[in-house]
Amino acid sequence: MKKQLVIIGGGPAGMAAAVAVRDHGIEDILILERAAHPGGILRQCIHSGFGLHKFKEELTGPEYAWKYEQMIAERGIELMTGTMVIGLTQEKVVTAVNPALGVFTVEAQAVILAMGCRERPRGALNIPGTRPAGILTAGTAQKFVNIDGYLPGKRVVILGSGDIGLIMARRMTLEGAKVEMVCELLPYSGGLARNIEQCLNDFGIPLLLSHTVTEIHGDRNLQTVTVSQVNTNRKPIPGTERLVECDTLLLSVGLIPENELTAMAGLTLESTTGGTAVDERRETAIPGIFACGNVLHVHDLVDFVSDEAELAGHGAAAYIQGKARKGRPLIVAAGTGVRYTVPRHVIERSKPVKIYFRVTDVFRDASVVVRDSRAVLFSQKKSRLAPGEMESVTLAPELLKRASGDILTVMLEVQNA
Amino acid sequence: MPENAKKISFAKCGEDSTCGTSREREAAYSGSKKEMTCVVCPTGCVLTITLNADKSVKSVTGNACGRGVIYAENECVRPMRTLTTTAALANGRMLPVRTDRAVPRDTLIDCMREINRKIVAPTAKIYDIIIENVADTGANVVAAANGSDCA
Ligand SMILES: Cc1cc2nc3c(=O)[nH]c(=O)nc-3n(C[C@H](O)[C@H](O)[C@H](O)COP(=O)(O)OP(=O)(O)OC[C@H]3O[C@@H](n4cnc5c(N)ncnc54)[C@H](O)[C@@H]3O)c2cc1C
Ligand code: SF4
């Protein structure tokens, strides 16, 4: 099979990219999705908070996905569900498998990677103790409750205060479970402030910052966990241990972009994002292979996933149409207080470029500064910055053209740290 | 330690039924001012509210848009929330549903009870009304997906 464009993953990123590419006149598009339905992680995110930027209304995850499913259907874009992609080469040969066709290959002119991310499994955490039933990731619990209709337990401790953990604290409470506490290793929560308010404070669920689960107890089923306070080096403080009775421990300890296929194609993965480096149109180091959404870096808001997917879509369409780009790449580096930037380099300097970044810590009254080798080119004050909330700065073409040298650094300047 | 971290740690439930709304933050202010996070959208603006003597809202600052003011006013009288949950389909699958407007936060559990008693036809379409006037709140519960897509 031959296709102008193959999109791997039919989540919000894959669908928005497909729509953008189609709207640029490319017709020969194929989306490959491993699940039985498109929509990705949104299918299980039944809470609202999606679409405020994109559609100016507050939608639930399934409603947001539905908007894009309709756009795909209206445009007659080919979507193959129940199809898992198992291989990708540098030459853009995609190998996939499904029950109807068996193993098959597609030669693509361009590929968009939109595989999303998956949860960090418990193994990565190394909590001592027994291995009873009742320990699962927050996303798995979300799938059990929202898709399958099972409540995994009645007394719950949640480890990790990322958004999934917070959302699940409320969800399990509404379904009749008692959520004893949410423990967070760091001195601040990685979740959105609104989720701390409406998922924890609304139900009086305590958030224990600088606390972690240090031991798991129970033979067949989980019975108790030991919770300890940690010091500034994140090491448990002896004497602070307490036992908490529970039958369920939910782990909400981060997401990892699903990049096996990316690596298979020979692209390198960054340690900061878990994704590969891209330029402003989300093109990877292999010309014609693009990436967008959670596979590139973990997004908190699906609206930004859709925006990014549109950039990748425009890029892929331009690539297929053979529109050449000129210019020396301008590297966008992460400086003091900044963990990473996306994109990592800019080629086309004639259009504004939005640089997304995450900060390393919670900062108050800091300035986001962009500088080249000689001077500060841009500075903007922010009253509050937190690692859980993705930030961005938009660089105007004048600034990009004015930059001297090959490197721009995005960094923070803190007044009173 | 960042100062806001202190504020949000150990948020504890109060004795009354309307627990929540950052007790500690409220306590940090004298009677005439409070601070709260607007939950209407993911921006999560930190609102500072000045109260009149009768506890009604005098002014709000820190809001990036008008909805923040309405939120603050409700929050000081009767907090309102949109409920999202699932309802069972007759074929054993789960249908995502939500209230079509915010309901008083203290009615959430009553709404849940009513929704959890409901069995919905698998032919339900997105935005079909599943329950009218749920728990006497004036809000309807609507489907947030097509029943046929909930396999
Ligand atoms: C619990 C939770 C709560 C969230 N809350 C909010 C919120 O309130 N507001 C908000 O705006 N955003 C929220 N988000 C974020 C938002 O949902 C995500 O950013 C968005 O879904 C990411 O889209 P994606 O398309 O990149 O990835 P995904 O949605 O993960 O989609 C990836 C798709 O690729 C498919 N795939 C992967 N590998 C393969 C393969 N090899 N072959 C074929 N198909 C494959 C998967 O099956 C999946 O369908 C939340 C996310 C989570 C997990
Ligand atoms: S005030 Fe407006 S922008 Fe700020 S959180 Fe509330 S709704 Fe969002």
XYZ file of C-alpha atoms and ligand atoms in Angstrom:
629
model
C 0.000 0.000 0.000
C 1.169 3.557 -0.716
C -0.073 6.730 0.981
C 0.918 10.360 0.848
C 0.538 10.631 4.595
C 0.228 8.077 7.382
C -0.741 9.265 10.860
C 0.089 6.889 13.692
C -2.471 7.287 16.485
C -6.085 8.467 16.294
C -6.189 10.502 19.500
C -6.811 14.251 19.522
C -3.329 14.892 18.077
C -3.728 12.464 15.182
C -7.223 13.657 14.338
C -6.393 17.381 14.450
C -3.307 16.786 12.310
C -5.385 14.880 9.752
C -7.923 17.693 9.520
C -5.175 20.296 9.031
C -3.433 18.272 6.325
C -6.716 17.642 4.510
C -7.559 21.336 4.645
C -4.259 22.030 2.895
C -5.394 19.975 -0.071
C -3.776 16.615 0.664
C -6.353 13.862 0.137
C -4.432 10.622 0.438
C -4.338 10.292 4.239
C -4.535 7.196 6.428
C -4.906 7.254 10.227
C -3.918 4.048 12.012
C -5.402 3.588 15.489
C -4.839 0.623 17.740
C -8.065 0.944 19.757
C -11.549 0.105 18.490
C -12.505 3.803 18.525
C -10.623 7.012 17.861
C -10.268 9.594 20.638
C -7.269 8.298 22.561
C -7.069 9.058 26.243
C -10.015 11.486 25.971
C -12.463 8.578 25.892
C -11.818 7.889 29.549
C -11.454 11.546 30.608
C -15.157 12.088 31.244
C -14.573 15.205 33.361
C -14.902 18.647 31.838
C -12.130 21.137 31.200
C -11.429 20.515 27.544
C -11.847 22.905 24.672
C -11.991 26.273 26.429
C -9.275 27.713 24.207
C -10.151 25.877 21.024
C -13.945 25.931 21.040
C -14.606 28.593 23.705
C -16.789 26.181 25.631
C -16.065 23.738 28.377
C -16.340 20.208 27.067
C -15.778 16.772 28.531
C -13.104 14.561 26.950
C -15.574 12.443 24.944
C -17.309 15.579 23.621
C -13.999 17.080 22.526
C -13.084 13.847 20.749
C -16.530 13.756 19.121
C -15.969 17.188 17.550
C -12.886 15.853 15.813
C -14.498 12.534 14.884
C -17.149 14.512 13.035
C -14.529 16.633 11.249
C -12.734 13.450 10.152
C -15.984 11.909 8.905
C -17.079 15.094 7.078
C -13.793 15.170 5.209
C -13.916 11.480 4.379
C -10.502 10.877 5.941
C -9.621 7.195 6.066
C -9.332 5.846 9.614
C -8.347 2.253 10.303
C -9.171 1.298 13.883
C -8.147 -1.904 15.629
C -4.826 -1.524 13.830
C -1.558 -1.479 15.706
C 1.568 -0.023 14.136
C 4.547 -2.245 14.935
C 7.302 -0.842 12.787
C 8.622 2.380 11.261
C 11.750 2.901 9.192
C 13.758 5.957 8.298
C 12.449 5.539 4.736
C 8.914 5.965 6.141
C 7.746 2.405 5.654
C 5.067 1.737 8.253
C 4.354 -1.833 9.358
C 1.010 -2.486 10.993
C -1.201 -5.388 11.978
C -4.947 -5.936 12.253
C -7.251 -8.965 12.146
C -8.534 -8.271 8.614
C -5.247 -7.615 6.810
C -2.774 -9.412 9.058
C 0.654 -7.806 8.939
C 0.912 -5.212 6.184
C 3.157 -2.334 5.174
C 2.412 1.167 3.949
C 4.965 3.248 2.078
C 4.337 6.821 3.100
C 5.649 10.067 1.691
C 5.274 11.655 5.116
C 4.457 10.296 8.584
C 2.985 12.072 11.620
C 3.707 10.446 14.968
C 0.754 10.924 17.348
C 0.990 7.914 19.672
C 0.384 9.835 22.889
C 1.879 8.634 26.149
C 1.357 5.984 28.766
C 1.630 5.884 32.506
C 4.780 5.093 34.349
C 4.240 1.593 35.760
C 4.755 0.806 39.405
C 7.997 -1.066 38.782
C 9.711 2.245 38.184
C 8.962 3.288 41.741
C 10.526 0.567 43.829
C 8.359 0.860 46.917
C 9.425 -1.835 49.400
C 6.949 -4.312 50.829
C 4.638 -7.008 49.562
C 2.956 -7.119 46.175
C -0.735 -7.532 46.981
C -3.692 -6.855 44.692
C -5.119 -3.339 44.836
C -2.222 -1.323 43.435
C -2.827 0.280 40.087
C -2.030 3.362 38.105
C -4.554 6.201 38.256
C -5.183 5.984 34.523
C -5.950 2.272 34.730
C -8.379 3.001 37.566
C -9.904 5.730 35.409
C -10.465 3.210 32.638
C -12.010 0.696 35.084
C -14.429 3.228 36.522
C -15.336 5.293 33.459
C -15.248 2.767 30.627
C -15.824 -0.590 32.323
C -17.957 0.569 35.250
C -15.992 -1.130 38.047
C -14.937 0.598 41.247
C -11.518 -0.874 42.057
C -11.735 -0.248 45.814
C -13.419 1.437 48.743
C -10.565 3.033 50.719
C -8.024 4.727 48.602
C -4.606 6.335 48.973
C -3.297 8.213 45.966
C 0.419 8.664 45.413
C 1.248 11.601 43.183
C -0.714 14.815 42.790
C -0.661 15.144 39.019
C -3.959 15.889 37.333
C -4.897 12.251 36.791
C -4.503 11.501 40.499
C -6.545 14.575 41.468
C -9.304 13.808 38.979
C -9.475 10.231 40.225
C -9.679 11.374 43.858
C -12.927 13.165 43.021
C -14.202 10.441 40.736
C -13.740 7.635 43.295
C -15.293 9.826 46.018
C -18.379 10.536 43.907
C -18.746 6.807 43.256
C -18.743 6.104 46.977
C -15.118 5.317 47.840
C -13.282 7.041 50.688
C -10.106 8.719 49.507
C -7.898 8.940 52.580
C -5.238 11.227 51.175
C -3.140 12.263 48.231
C 0.611 12.086 48.914
C 3.042 14.174 46.909
C 6.787 13.677 47.127
C 7.558 17.232 46.044
C 6.796 20.352 48.108
C 4.250 21.446 45.470
C 1.598 19.733 43.383
C 2.142 19.046 39.700
C -1.583 19.368 39.063
C -3.609 22.387 38.004
C -4.667 24.674 40.867
C -8.308 24.267 39.841
C -8.065 20.514 40.259
C -6.681 20.852 43.783
C -9.637 23.102 44.525
C -12.473 21.175 42.913
C -11.200 17.611 43.290
C -9.609 17.710 46.748
C -10.768 20.780 48.694
C -14.389 20.340 47.575
C -14.433 16.929 49.241
C -12.066 17.639 52.102
C -9.424 15.228 50.831
C -6.065 16.056 52.414
C -3.069 16.754 50.170
C 0.143 15.823 51.945
C 3.037 17.602 50.278
C 6.589 16.292 50.817
C 5.150 12.883 51.711
C 5.468 9.501 50.063
C 4.443 5.888 50.486
C 7.418 4.049 51.962
C 6.014 0.568 52.452
C 3.185 -1.593 51.189
C 1.547 -4.184 53.466
C -0.914 -7.016 52.804
C -0.722 -10.653 51.718
C -3.239 -11.209 49.000
C -4.983 -7.841 49.120
C -3.597 -4.470 50.063
C -4.269 -3.713 53.741
C -2.177 -0.728 54.768
C 0.541 1.517 53.464
C 3.205 3.351 55.420
C 3.282 7.053 54.633
C 6.340 9.127 55.570
C 7.346 12.732 55.309
C 10.411 13.408 53.176
C 13.204 15.942 53.593
C 14.440 18.415 51.005
C 16.453 15.628 49.369
C 13.214 13.651 49.017
C 14.435 11.049 51.526
C 11.966 9.733 54.138
C 12.425 11.300 57.579
C 12.678 8.579 60.265
C 10.012 8.898 62.918
C 7.401 10.461 60.620
C 5.970 7.102 59.489
C 2.290 6.453 59.894
C 0.105 3.553 58.851
C -2.891 4.248 56.650
C -5.539 1.581 56.117
C -6.613 1.189 52.504
C -7.556 -1.432 49.943
C -6.408 0.550 46.934
C -3.249 2.498 46.119
C -3.436 4.610 42.993
C -0.190 5.698 41.421
C -0.241 8.955 39.540
C 3.440 9.370 39.060
C 3.806 10.720 35.598
C 3.444 9.882 31.979
C 6.047 8.731 29.496
C 5.669 9.505 25.790
C 5.168 6.296 23.845
C 8.169 6.459 21.557
C 9.187 2.908 20.659
C 8.365 3.547 17.001
C 10.220 6.866 17.048
C 13.341 5.133 18.310
C 12.857 2.323 15.797
C 13.048 4.873 12.981
C 16.428 5.933 14.371
C 15.402 9.158 16.076
C 16.996 10.010 19.409
C 14.840 10.728 22.462
C 15.477 13.614 24.819
C 15.848 12.822 28.499
C 13.878 15.932 29.522
C 10.719 15.328 27.499
C 10.959 11.646 26.590
C 10.146 12.744 23.048
C 12.325 13.554 20.068
C 13.526 17.047 19.090
C 11.504 18.968 16.513
C 11.570 22.301 14.712
C 8.802 24.919 14.615
C 6.681 22.897 12.202
C 7.160 19.798 14.384
C 9.422 18.051 11.905
C 11.862 15.608 13.469
C 15.490 15.051 12.472
C 14.213 12.781 9.683
C 12.725 14.962 6.925
C 9.076 14.055 6.378
C 8.556 12.542 9.824
C 6.601 14.859 12.126
C 5.445 14.479 15.725
C 2.772 16.166 17.828
C 0.791 15.815 21.028
C 1.784 13.813 24.045
C 4.247 11.690 22.086
C 6.414 14.802 21.798
C 6.017 16.174 25.336
C 3.298 15.710 27.927
C 0.599 18.381 27.599
C -1.837 19.300 30.366
C -4.372 20.805 27.993
C -5.729 19.066 24.963
C -6.314 22.439 23.290
C -2.568 22.873 22.974
C -2.316 19.332 21.628
C -4.712 20.299 18.845
C -2.765 23.505 18.121
C 0.462 21.576 17.930
C -1.124 18.936 15.711
C -2.234 21.676 13.313
C 1.354 22.916 13.082
C 2.515 19.391 12.301
C -0.316 19.081 9.786
C 0.665 22.307 7.995
C 4.270 21.143 8.040
C 3.496 17.716 6.615
C 1.300 19.223 3.877
C 4.049 21.680 2.921
C 6.580 18.835 2.886
C 4.385 16.685 0.627
C 3.790 19.657 -1.671
C 7.560 20.104 -1.877
C 7.634 23.616 -0.416
C 11.267 24.257 0.406
C 12.394 26.103 3.511
C 15.557 28.050 3.813
C 17.619 29.248 6.691
C 20.130 28.190 9.257
C 18.533 26.504 12.258
C 18.292 28.731 15.312
C 18.599 26.558 18.395
C 16.208 27.281 21.266
C 17.949 26.228 24.480
C 16.553 25.838 27.994
C 18.382 28.094 30.463
C 18.127 28.691 34.220
C 14.805 27.562 35.650
C 13.583 26.068 32.372
C 13.422 22.293 31.994
C 12.824 22.044 28.269
C 11.585 23.937 25.219
C 9.508 22.777 22.251
C 10.436 23.385 19.465
C 14.162 22.840 19.939
C 15.091 24.798 16.846
C 13.542 27.251 14.430
C 14.207 27.240 10.695
C 11.637 29.612 9.199
C 12.152 33.036 10.807
C 9.543 34.949 8.835
C 6.567 33.904 10.991
C 5.919 34.217 14.722
C 6.964 31.099 16.634
C 5.382 30.033 19.904
C 7.891 28.374 22.208
C 6.364 26.048 24.801
C 8.346 25.331 27.940
C 8.134 23.977 31.448
C 9.859 25.429 34.480
C 11.880 23.397 36.971
C 10.258 24.616 40.189
C 7.529 26.886 41.543
C 8.519 30.531 41.017
C 6.816 33.735 42.140
C 7.310 37.067 40.382
C 9.857 35.815 37.901
C 10.604 37.138 34.434
C 10.711 34.917 31.403
C 13.714 36.090 29.446
C 14.809 35.226 25.925
C 18.360 36.134 25.026
C 20.947 35.532 22.358
C 24.716 35.413 22.809
C 24.814 39.178 23.335
C 21.685 40.612 24.839
C 18.213 40.130 26.224
C 15.716 40.241 23.359
C 12.511 39.697 25.249
C 11.354 39.757 28.831
C 7.953 39.178 30.378
C 6.910 39.223 34.038
C 4.899 36.317 35.445
C 3.359 36.358 38.902
C 3.471 32.588 39.243
C 5.128 29.770 37.324
C 4.832 26.083 38.190
C 6.180 22.881 36.639
C 2.644 21.527 36.315
C 1.560 24.308 34.021
C 3.003 24.573 30.560
C 4.108 28.083 29.651
C 4.783 29.703 26.319
C 6.347 32.786 24.757
C 5.695 33.917 21.214
C 8.735 35.157 19.351
C 8.047 37.719 16.653
C 9.813 37.455 13.266
C 11.739 40.691 14.011
C 13.176 39.085 17.112
C 14.058 35.852 15.312
C 15.818 37.804 12.575
C 17.593 40.088 15.030
C 19.045 37.156 17.016
C 22.815 36.999 16.753
C 24.568 33.658 16.815
C 22.860 30.309 16.482
C 21.385 29.955 19.939
C 18.476 31.583 21.729
C 18.104 30.793 25.414
C 14.782 30.811 27.248
C 15.381 31.316 30.964
C 13.942 32.736 34.148
C 15.174 35.686 36.134
C 13.960 35.549 39.694
C 13.845 38.755 41.721
C 13.754 37.380 45.254
C 14.319 33.667 45.105
C 9.815 26.173 50.229
C 7.628 28.106 47.803
C 5.068 30.092 49.718
C 2.042 28.776 47.874
C 3.053 25.237 48.770
C 2.489 26.044 52.406
C -0.936 27.347 51.622
C -2.167 24.233 49.924
C -0.629 21.632 52.171
C -2.843 19.780 54.626
C -6.089 21.129 53.272
C -8.436 19.520 55.794
C -12.136 18.966 55.781
C -14.131 21.196 58.080
C -16.800 19.909 60.423
C -19.720 21.250 58.417
C -21.042 19.690 55.247
C -19.838 22.416 52.901
C -16.229 21.580 53.535
C -13.594 22.791 51.159
C -12.729 26.160 49.718
C -9.249 26.404 51.088
C -9.985 26.977 54.724
C -6.398 27.891 55.416
C -6.327 30.543 52.788
C -9.469 32.086 54.146
C -8.025 32.022 57.625
C -5.008 33.920 56.390
C -7.212 36.938 55.797
C -9.225 39.064 58.130
C -13.009 38.838 57.839
C -13.291 41.259 54.943
C -11.006 39.570 52.391
C -10.551 36.101 50.994
C -8.490 34.409 48.351
C -9.646 31.503 46.214
C -8.738 29.702 43.015
C -11.305 30.126 40.272
C -12.135 26.636 38.958
C -14.198 27.709 35.980
C -11.386 27.120 33.504
C -7.877 25.616 33.544
C -6.245 29.056 33.889
C -7.086 28.818 37.595
C -6.838 32.528 38.429
C -6.210 33.329 42.070
C -9.051 35.647 43.033
C -8.900 38.107 45.901
C -12.354 38.940 47.138
C -13.305 41.900 49.297
C -16.475 41.319 51.279
C -19.097 43.722 52.562
C -20.115 43.597 56.209
C -22.998 41.238 55.326
C -20.488 38.831 53.675
C -21.688 39.635 50.169
C -19.025 40.281 47.528
C -17.872 43.890 47.266
C -15.138 43.456 44.679
C -13.020 40.810 43.003
C -9.493 41.174 41.675
C -7.140 38.710 39.996
C -9.777 37.392 37.582
C -8.746 37.279 33.941
C -12.349 37.244 32.778
C -15.888 38.024 33.886
C -16.761 34.454 34.777
C -14.386 34.757 37.699
C -16.652 37.361 39.320
C -19.729 35.156 39.005
C -17.739 32.260 40.376
C -16.626 34.283 43.394
C -20.180 35.474 44.078
C -21.562 31.935 43.976
C -18.671 30.593 45.977
C -19.445 32.953 48.849
C -23.149 32.019 48.858
C -23.630 28.516 47.478
C -20.775 26.980 45.459
C -21.823 25.608 42.073
C -20.202 22.770 40.111
C -20.830 20.930 36.853
C -21.150 17.209 37.539
C -19.566 14.716 35.152
C -20.028 10.994 35.693
C -21.239 7.873 33.884
C -24.613 6.139 33.595
C -25.060 2.437 32.932
C -26.277 1.430 29.485
C -28.700 -1.487 29.231
C -25.977 -3.491 27.448
C -23.639 -3.220 30.435
C -21.412 -0.494 29.031
C -20.950 2.935 30.580
C -22.157 6.177 29.011
C -20.358 9.411 29.958
C -22.914 11.996 31.108
C -22.889 15.483 32.607
C -25.226 18.113 33.944
C -26.079 20.730 31.330
C -25.311 23.513 33.806
C -23.650 23.859 37.194
C -25.563 22.475 40.176
C -25.107 23.413 43.844
C -22.084 21.570 45.174
C -24.047 20.299 48.159
C -26.397 18.405 45.806
C -23.649 16.450 44.008
C -24.174 13.287 46.036
C -27.964 13.402 45.512
C -27.411 13.826 41.775
C -24.998 10.871 41.793
C -27.567 8.686 43.538
C -30.198 9.456 40.961
C -27.842 8.935 38.012
C -26.573 5.632 39.415
C -30.141 4.290 39.567
C -30.688 5.041 35.889
C -30.356 2.488 33.065
C -30.001 4.141 29.656
C -30.913 2.713 26.241
C -27.754 1.990 24.202
C -29.267 3.946 21.329
C -28.784 7.209 23.254
C -27.174 9.960 21.185
C -24.743 12.620 22.359
C -26.615 15.523 24.080
C -29.810 13.494 24.563
C -31.411 14.312 27.899
C -30.967 11.330 30.191
C -32.569 12.769 33.353
C -34.629 15.953 33.585
C -34.293 18.236 36.575
C -31.878 15.950 38.382
C -32.267 16.055 42.177
C -34.523 19.101 41.768
C -31.585 21.275 40.789
C -33.172 22.542 37.576
C -30.314 20.991 35.596
C -30.705 18.134 33.131
C -28.297 15.244 32.811
C -27.224 14.858 29.178
C -25.216 12.205 27.320
C -21.625 13.277 26.581
C -21.111 10.587 23.935
C -23.104 8.323 21.647
C -24.199 5.085 23.314
C -23.040 3.200 20.222
C -19.455 4.459 20.708
C -19.197 3.151 24.269
C -18.040 -0.351 23.403
C -6.375 11.705 33.253
C -6.127 12.825 32.312
C -6.794 14.016 32.522
C -6.662 15.064 31.632
N -7.384 16.209 31.864
C -7.370 17.196 30.947
C -8.218 18.358 31.090
O -8.958 18.501 32.082
N -8.215 19.286 30.132
C -7.432 19.142 29.022
O -7.483 19.994 28.142
N -6.584 18.085 28.869
C -6.537 17.104 29.801
N -5.708 16.004 29.638
C -4.718 16.006 28.548
C -5.206 15.505 27.210
O -6.164 14.516 27.373
C -4.033 14.932 26.462
O -3.066 15.936 26.396
C -4.395 14.486 25.044
O -5.365 13.464 25.099
C -3.179 13.960 24.310
O -3.537 13.624 22.991
P -2.652 12.692 22.070
O -3.434 12.501 20.819
O -1.287 13.212 21.987
O -2.532 11.304 22.851
P -3.604 10.188 23.208
O -4.894 10.765 23.589
O -2.918 9.299 24.175
O -3.803 9.385 21.843
C -2.805 8.548 21.274
C -3.475 7.518 20.412
O -2.494 6.786 19.702
C -2.830 5.422 19.692
N -1.598 4.642 19.512
C -0.498 4.628 20.307
N 0.437 3.790 19.830
C -0.083 3.263 18.697
C 0.399 2.301 17.751
N 1.603 1.747 17.872
N -0.407 1.981 16.717
C -1.643 2.548 16.571
N -2.132 3.449 17.432
C -1.377 3.796 18.490
C -3.488 5.205 21.036
O -4.330 4.076 21.032
C -4.269 6.504 21.213
O -5.575 6.426 20.693
C -5.809 14.931 30.522
C -5.093 13.739 30.316
C -5.246 12.683 31.191
C -4.497 11.407 30.944
S -11.361 34.135 36.056
Fe -11.849 33.555 33.955
S -9.827 33.042 33.088
Fe -9.548 33.056 35.314
S -9.883 30.887 35.909
Fe -11.865 31.949 36.117
S -12.878 31.554 34.174
Fe -10.716 31.110 33.845
